[in-house]
N, CA, C and O atoms as a DFTB+ gen file, in Angstrom:
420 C
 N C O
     1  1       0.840      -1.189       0.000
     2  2       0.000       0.000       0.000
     3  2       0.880       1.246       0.000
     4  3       1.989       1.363       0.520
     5  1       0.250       2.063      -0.611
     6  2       1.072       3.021      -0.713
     7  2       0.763       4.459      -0.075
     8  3      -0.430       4.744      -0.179
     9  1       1.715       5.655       0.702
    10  2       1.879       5.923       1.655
    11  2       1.523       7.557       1.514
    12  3       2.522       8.233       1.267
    13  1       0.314       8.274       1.625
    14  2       0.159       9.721       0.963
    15  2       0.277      10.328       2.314
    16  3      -0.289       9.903       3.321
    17  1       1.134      11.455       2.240
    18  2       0.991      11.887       3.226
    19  2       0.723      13.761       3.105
    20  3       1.551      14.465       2.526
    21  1      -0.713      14.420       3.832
    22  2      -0.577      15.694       3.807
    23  2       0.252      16.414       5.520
    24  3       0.072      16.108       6.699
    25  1       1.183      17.477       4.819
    26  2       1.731      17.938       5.627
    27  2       1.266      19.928       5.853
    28  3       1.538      20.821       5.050
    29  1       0.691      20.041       6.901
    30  2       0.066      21.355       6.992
    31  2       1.288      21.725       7.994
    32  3       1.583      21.220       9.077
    33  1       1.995      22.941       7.153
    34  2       2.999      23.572       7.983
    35  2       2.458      25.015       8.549
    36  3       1.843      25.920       7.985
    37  1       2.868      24.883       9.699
    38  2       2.049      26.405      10.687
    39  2       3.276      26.984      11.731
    40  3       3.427      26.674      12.913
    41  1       3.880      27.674      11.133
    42  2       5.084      28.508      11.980
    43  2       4.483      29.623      13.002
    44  3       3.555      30.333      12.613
    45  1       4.930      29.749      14.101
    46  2       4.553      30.882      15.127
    47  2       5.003      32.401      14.502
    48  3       4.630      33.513      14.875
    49  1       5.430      32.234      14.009
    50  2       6.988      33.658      13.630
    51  2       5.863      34.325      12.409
    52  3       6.339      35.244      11.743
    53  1       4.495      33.932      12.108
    54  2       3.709      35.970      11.488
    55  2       3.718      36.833      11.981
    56  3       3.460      37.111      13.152
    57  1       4.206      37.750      10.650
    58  2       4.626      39.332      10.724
    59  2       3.587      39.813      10.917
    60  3       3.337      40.431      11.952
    61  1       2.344      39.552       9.504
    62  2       1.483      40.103       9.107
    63  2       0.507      39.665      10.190
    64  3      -0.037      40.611      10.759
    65  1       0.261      38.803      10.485
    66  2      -0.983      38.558      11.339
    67  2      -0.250      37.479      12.241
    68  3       0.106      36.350      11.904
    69  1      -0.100      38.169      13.597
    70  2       0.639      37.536      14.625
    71  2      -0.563      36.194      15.187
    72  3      -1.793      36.212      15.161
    73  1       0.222      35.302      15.585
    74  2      -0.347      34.670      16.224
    75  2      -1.498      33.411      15.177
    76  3      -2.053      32.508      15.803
    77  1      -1.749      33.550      13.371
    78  2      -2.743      33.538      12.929
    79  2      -2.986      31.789      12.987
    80  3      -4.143      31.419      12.789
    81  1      -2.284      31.078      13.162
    82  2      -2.925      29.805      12.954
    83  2      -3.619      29.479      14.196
    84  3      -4.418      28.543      14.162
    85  1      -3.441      30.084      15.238
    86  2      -4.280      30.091      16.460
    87  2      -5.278      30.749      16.670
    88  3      -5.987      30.322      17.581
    89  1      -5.771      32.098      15.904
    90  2      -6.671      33.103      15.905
    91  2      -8.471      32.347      16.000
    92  3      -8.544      31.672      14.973
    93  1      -9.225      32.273      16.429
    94  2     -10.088      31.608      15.896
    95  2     -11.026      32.463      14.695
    96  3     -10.999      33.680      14.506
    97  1     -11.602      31.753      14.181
    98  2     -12.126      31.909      12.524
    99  2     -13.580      31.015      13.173
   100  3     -13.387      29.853      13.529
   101  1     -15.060      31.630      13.306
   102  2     -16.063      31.092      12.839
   103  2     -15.836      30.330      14.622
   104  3     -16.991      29.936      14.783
   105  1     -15.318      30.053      15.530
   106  2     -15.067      29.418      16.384
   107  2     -14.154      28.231      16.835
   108  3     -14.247      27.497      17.819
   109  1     -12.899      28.280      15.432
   110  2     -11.826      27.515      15.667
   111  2     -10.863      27.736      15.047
   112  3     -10.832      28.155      13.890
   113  1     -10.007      27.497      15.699
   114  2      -8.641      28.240      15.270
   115  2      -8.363      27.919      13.944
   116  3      -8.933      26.919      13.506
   117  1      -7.768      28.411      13.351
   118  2      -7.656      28.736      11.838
   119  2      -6.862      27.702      11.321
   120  3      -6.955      27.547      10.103
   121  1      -5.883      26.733      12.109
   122  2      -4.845      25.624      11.548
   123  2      -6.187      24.689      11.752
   124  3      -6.175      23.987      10.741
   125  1      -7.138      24.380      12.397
   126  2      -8.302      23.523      12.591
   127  2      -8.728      22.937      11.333
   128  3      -8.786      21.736      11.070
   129  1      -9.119      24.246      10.333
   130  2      -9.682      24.172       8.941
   131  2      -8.586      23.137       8.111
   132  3      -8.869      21.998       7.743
   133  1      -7.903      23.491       8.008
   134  2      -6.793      22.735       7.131
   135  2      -6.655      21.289       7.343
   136  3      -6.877      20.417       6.503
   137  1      -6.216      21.108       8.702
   138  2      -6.624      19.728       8.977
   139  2      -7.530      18.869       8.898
   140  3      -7.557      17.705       8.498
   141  1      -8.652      19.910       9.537
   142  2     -10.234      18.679       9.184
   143  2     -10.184      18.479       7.646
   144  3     -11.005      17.629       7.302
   145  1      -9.484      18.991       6.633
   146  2      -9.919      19.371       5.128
   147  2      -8.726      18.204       4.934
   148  3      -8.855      17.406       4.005
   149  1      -7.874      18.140       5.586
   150  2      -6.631      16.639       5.274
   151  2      -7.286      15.508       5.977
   152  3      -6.988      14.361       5.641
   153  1      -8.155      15.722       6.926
   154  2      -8.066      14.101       7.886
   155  2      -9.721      13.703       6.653
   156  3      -9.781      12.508       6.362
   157  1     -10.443      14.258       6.268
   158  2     -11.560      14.427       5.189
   159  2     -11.358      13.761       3.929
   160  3     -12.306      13.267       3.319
   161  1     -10.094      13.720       3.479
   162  2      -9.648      13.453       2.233
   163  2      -8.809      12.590       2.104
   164  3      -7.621      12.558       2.426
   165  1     -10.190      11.068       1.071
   166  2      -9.711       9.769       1.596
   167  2      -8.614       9.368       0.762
   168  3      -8.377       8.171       0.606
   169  1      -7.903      10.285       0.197
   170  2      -6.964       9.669      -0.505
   171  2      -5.654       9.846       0.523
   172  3      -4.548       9.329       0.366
   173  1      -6.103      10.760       1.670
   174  2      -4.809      10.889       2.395
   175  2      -4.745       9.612       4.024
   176  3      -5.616       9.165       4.771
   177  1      -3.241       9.449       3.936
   178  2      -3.277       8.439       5.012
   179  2      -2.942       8.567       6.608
   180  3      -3.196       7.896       7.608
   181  1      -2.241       9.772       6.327
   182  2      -1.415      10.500       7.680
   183  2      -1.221      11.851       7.335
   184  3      -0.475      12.012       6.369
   185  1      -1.727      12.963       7.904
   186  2      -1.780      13.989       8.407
   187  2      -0.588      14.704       9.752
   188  3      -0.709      14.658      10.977
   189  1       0.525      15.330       8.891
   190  2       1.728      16.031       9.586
   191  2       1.373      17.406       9.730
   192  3       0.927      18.176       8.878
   193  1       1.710      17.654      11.270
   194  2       2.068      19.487      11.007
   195  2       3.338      19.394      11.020
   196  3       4.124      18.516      11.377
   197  1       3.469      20.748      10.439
   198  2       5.287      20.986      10.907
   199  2       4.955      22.308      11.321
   200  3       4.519      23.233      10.635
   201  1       5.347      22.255      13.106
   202  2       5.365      23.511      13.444
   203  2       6.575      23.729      14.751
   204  3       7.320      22.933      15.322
   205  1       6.405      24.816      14.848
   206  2       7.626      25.113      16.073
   207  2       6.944      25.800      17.477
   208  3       7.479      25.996      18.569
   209  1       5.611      26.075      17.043
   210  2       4.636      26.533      17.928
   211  2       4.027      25.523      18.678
   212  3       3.176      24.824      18.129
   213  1       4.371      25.309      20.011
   214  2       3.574      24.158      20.892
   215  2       1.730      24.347      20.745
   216  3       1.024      23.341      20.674
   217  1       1.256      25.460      20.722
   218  2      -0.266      25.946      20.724
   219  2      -0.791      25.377      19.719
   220  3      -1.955      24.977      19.726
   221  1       0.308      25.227      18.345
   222  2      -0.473      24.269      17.552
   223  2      -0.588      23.249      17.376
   224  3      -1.554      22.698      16.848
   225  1       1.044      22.439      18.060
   226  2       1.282      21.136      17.948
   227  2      -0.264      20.549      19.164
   228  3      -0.786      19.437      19.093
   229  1      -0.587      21.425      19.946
   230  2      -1.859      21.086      21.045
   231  2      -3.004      20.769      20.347
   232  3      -3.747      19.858      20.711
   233  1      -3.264      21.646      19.088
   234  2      -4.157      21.319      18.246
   235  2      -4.319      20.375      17.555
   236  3      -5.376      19.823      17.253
   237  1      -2.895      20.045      17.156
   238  2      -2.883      18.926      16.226
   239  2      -2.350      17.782      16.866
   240  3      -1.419      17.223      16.287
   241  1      -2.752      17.314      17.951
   242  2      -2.733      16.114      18.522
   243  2      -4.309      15.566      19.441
   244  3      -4.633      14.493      19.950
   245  1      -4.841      16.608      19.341
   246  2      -6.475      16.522      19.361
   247  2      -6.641      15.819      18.092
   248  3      -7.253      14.785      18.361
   249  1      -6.452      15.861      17.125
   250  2      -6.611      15.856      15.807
   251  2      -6.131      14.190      15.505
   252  3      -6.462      13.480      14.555
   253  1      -5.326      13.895      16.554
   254  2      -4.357      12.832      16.422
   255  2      -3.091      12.697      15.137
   256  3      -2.690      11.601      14.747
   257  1      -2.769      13.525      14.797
   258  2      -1.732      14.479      14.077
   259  2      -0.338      14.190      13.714
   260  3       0.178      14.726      14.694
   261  1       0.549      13.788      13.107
   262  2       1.564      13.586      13.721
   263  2       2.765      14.737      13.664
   264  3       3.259      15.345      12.715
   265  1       2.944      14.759      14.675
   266  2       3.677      16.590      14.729
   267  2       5.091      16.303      14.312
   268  3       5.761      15.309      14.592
   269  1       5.448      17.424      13.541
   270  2       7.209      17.730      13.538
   271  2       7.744      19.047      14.230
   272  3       7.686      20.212      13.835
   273  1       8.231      18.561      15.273
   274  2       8.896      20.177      15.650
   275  2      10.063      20.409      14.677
   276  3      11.200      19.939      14.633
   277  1       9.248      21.491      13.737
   278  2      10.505      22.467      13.300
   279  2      11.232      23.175      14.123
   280  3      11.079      23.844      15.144
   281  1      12.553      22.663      12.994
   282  2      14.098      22.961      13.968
   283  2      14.299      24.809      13.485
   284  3      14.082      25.303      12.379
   285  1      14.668      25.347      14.467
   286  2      14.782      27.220      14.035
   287  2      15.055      27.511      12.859
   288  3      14.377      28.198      12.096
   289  1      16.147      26.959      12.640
   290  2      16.279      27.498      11.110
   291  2      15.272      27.283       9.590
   292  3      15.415      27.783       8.474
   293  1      14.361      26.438      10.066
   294  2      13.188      26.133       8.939
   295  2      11.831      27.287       9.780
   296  3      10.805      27.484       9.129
   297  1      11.952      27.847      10.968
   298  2      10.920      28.661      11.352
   299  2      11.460      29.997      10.954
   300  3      11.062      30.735      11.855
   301  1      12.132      30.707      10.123
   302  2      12.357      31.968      10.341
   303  2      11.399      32.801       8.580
   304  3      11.118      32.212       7.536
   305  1      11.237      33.821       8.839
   306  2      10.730      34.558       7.400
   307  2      11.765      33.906       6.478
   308  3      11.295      33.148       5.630
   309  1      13.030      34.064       6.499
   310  2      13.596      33.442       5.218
   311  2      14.145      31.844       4.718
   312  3      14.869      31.348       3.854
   313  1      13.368      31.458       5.760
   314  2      13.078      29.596       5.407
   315  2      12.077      29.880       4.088
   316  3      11.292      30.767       3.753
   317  1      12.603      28.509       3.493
   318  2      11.815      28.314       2.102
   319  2      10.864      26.866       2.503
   320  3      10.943      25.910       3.274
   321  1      10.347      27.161       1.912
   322  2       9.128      25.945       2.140
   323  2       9.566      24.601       1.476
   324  3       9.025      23.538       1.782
   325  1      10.637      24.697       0.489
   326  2      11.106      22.924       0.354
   327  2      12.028      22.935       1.306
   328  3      12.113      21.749       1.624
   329  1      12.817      23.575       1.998
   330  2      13.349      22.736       3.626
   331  2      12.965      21.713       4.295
   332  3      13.394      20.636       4.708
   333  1      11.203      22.917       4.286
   334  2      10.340      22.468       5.174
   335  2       9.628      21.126       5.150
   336  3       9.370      20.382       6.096
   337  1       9.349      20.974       3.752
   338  2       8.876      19.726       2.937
   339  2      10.292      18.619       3.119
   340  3       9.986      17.623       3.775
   341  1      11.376      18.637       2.771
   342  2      12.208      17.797       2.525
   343  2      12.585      17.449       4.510
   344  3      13.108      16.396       4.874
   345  1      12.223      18.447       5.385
   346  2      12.321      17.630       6.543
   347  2      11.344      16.884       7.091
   348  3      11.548      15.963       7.882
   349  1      10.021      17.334       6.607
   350  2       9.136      16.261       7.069
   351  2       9.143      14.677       6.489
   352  3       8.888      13.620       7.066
   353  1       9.647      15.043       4.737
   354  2       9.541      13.572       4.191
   355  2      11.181      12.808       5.407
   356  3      11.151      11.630       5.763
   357  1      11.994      13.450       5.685
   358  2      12.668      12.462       6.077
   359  2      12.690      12.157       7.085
   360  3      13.482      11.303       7.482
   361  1      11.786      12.778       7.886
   362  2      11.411      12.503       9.454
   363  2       9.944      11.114       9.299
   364  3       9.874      10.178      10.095
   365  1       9.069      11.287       8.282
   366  2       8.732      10.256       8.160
   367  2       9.136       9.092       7.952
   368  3       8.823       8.139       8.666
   369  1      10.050       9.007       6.722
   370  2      10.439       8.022       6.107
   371  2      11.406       7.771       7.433
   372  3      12.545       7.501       7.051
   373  1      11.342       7.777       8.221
   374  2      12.596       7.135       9.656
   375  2      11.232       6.383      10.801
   376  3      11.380       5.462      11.604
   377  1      10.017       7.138      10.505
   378  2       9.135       6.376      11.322
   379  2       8.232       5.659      10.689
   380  3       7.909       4.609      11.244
   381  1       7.839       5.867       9.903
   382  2       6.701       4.810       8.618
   383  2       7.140       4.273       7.737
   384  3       6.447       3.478       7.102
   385  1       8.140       4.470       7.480
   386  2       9.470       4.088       5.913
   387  2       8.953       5.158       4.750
   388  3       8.798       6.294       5.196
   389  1       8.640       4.980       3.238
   390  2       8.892       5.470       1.824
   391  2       7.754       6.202       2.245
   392  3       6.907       5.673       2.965
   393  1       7.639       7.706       1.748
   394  2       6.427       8.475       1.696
   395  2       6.382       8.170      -0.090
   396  3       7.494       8.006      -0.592
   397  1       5.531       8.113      -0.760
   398  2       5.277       7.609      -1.913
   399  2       4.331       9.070      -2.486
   400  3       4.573       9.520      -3.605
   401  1       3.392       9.638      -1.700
   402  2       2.809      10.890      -2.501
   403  2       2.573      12.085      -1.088
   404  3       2.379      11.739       0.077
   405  1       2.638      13.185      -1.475
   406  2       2.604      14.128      -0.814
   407  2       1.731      15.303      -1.124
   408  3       1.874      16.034      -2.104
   409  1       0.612      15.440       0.006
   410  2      -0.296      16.373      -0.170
   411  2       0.603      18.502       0.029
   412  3       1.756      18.660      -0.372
   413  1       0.108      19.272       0.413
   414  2       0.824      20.802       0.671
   415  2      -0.073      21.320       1.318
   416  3      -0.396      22.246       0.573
   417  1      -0.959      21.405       2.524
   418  2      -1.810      22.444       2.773
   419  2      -1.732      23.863       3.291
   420  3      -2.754      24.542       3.387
């Protein structure tokens, strides 16, 4: 079987809107949406955050989630988002083995 995995990355460090994956929206915090919209979608098998913010990793273990604490240097404004991607696939592939397809939320 083969192994899809969506990874919703949510850094603490907004300029523009401090605090925003925690903000609530409609009555839940705003990283909430993204997830229910990955754990929803049956083509996906496991659902990652990558965050460096504990408030969300809290969220996303309600969620049953599997968290990556991003390491500082993938949390700053001038981290690029394939860092970010290329550390989650290899933090998986060390606990589930081959990630085979990859969702982006």
């Amino acid at each position: 079987m083969s192994l899809t995995v969506a990874i919703v990355p949510a850094r603490k460090g907004s300029k523009r809107v401090p605090r925003k994956n925690v903000r609530l929206l409609m009555g839940k915090p705003l990283i909430q949406y993204s997830i229910e919209h990955a754990l929803a979608a049956l083509s996906i098998n496991k659902v990652v955050v990558s965050t460096d913010d504990e408030e969300v990793a809290g969220i996303a273990e309600k969620f049953d989630c599997e968290i990556i604490v991003r390491p500082d240097s993938l949390a700053t404004d001038a981290a690029q988002m394939i860092g970010v991607i290329k550390h989650c696939i290899e933090t998986m592939s060390k606990k589930v083995g081959n990630v085979d397809y990859l969702a982006l939320l």
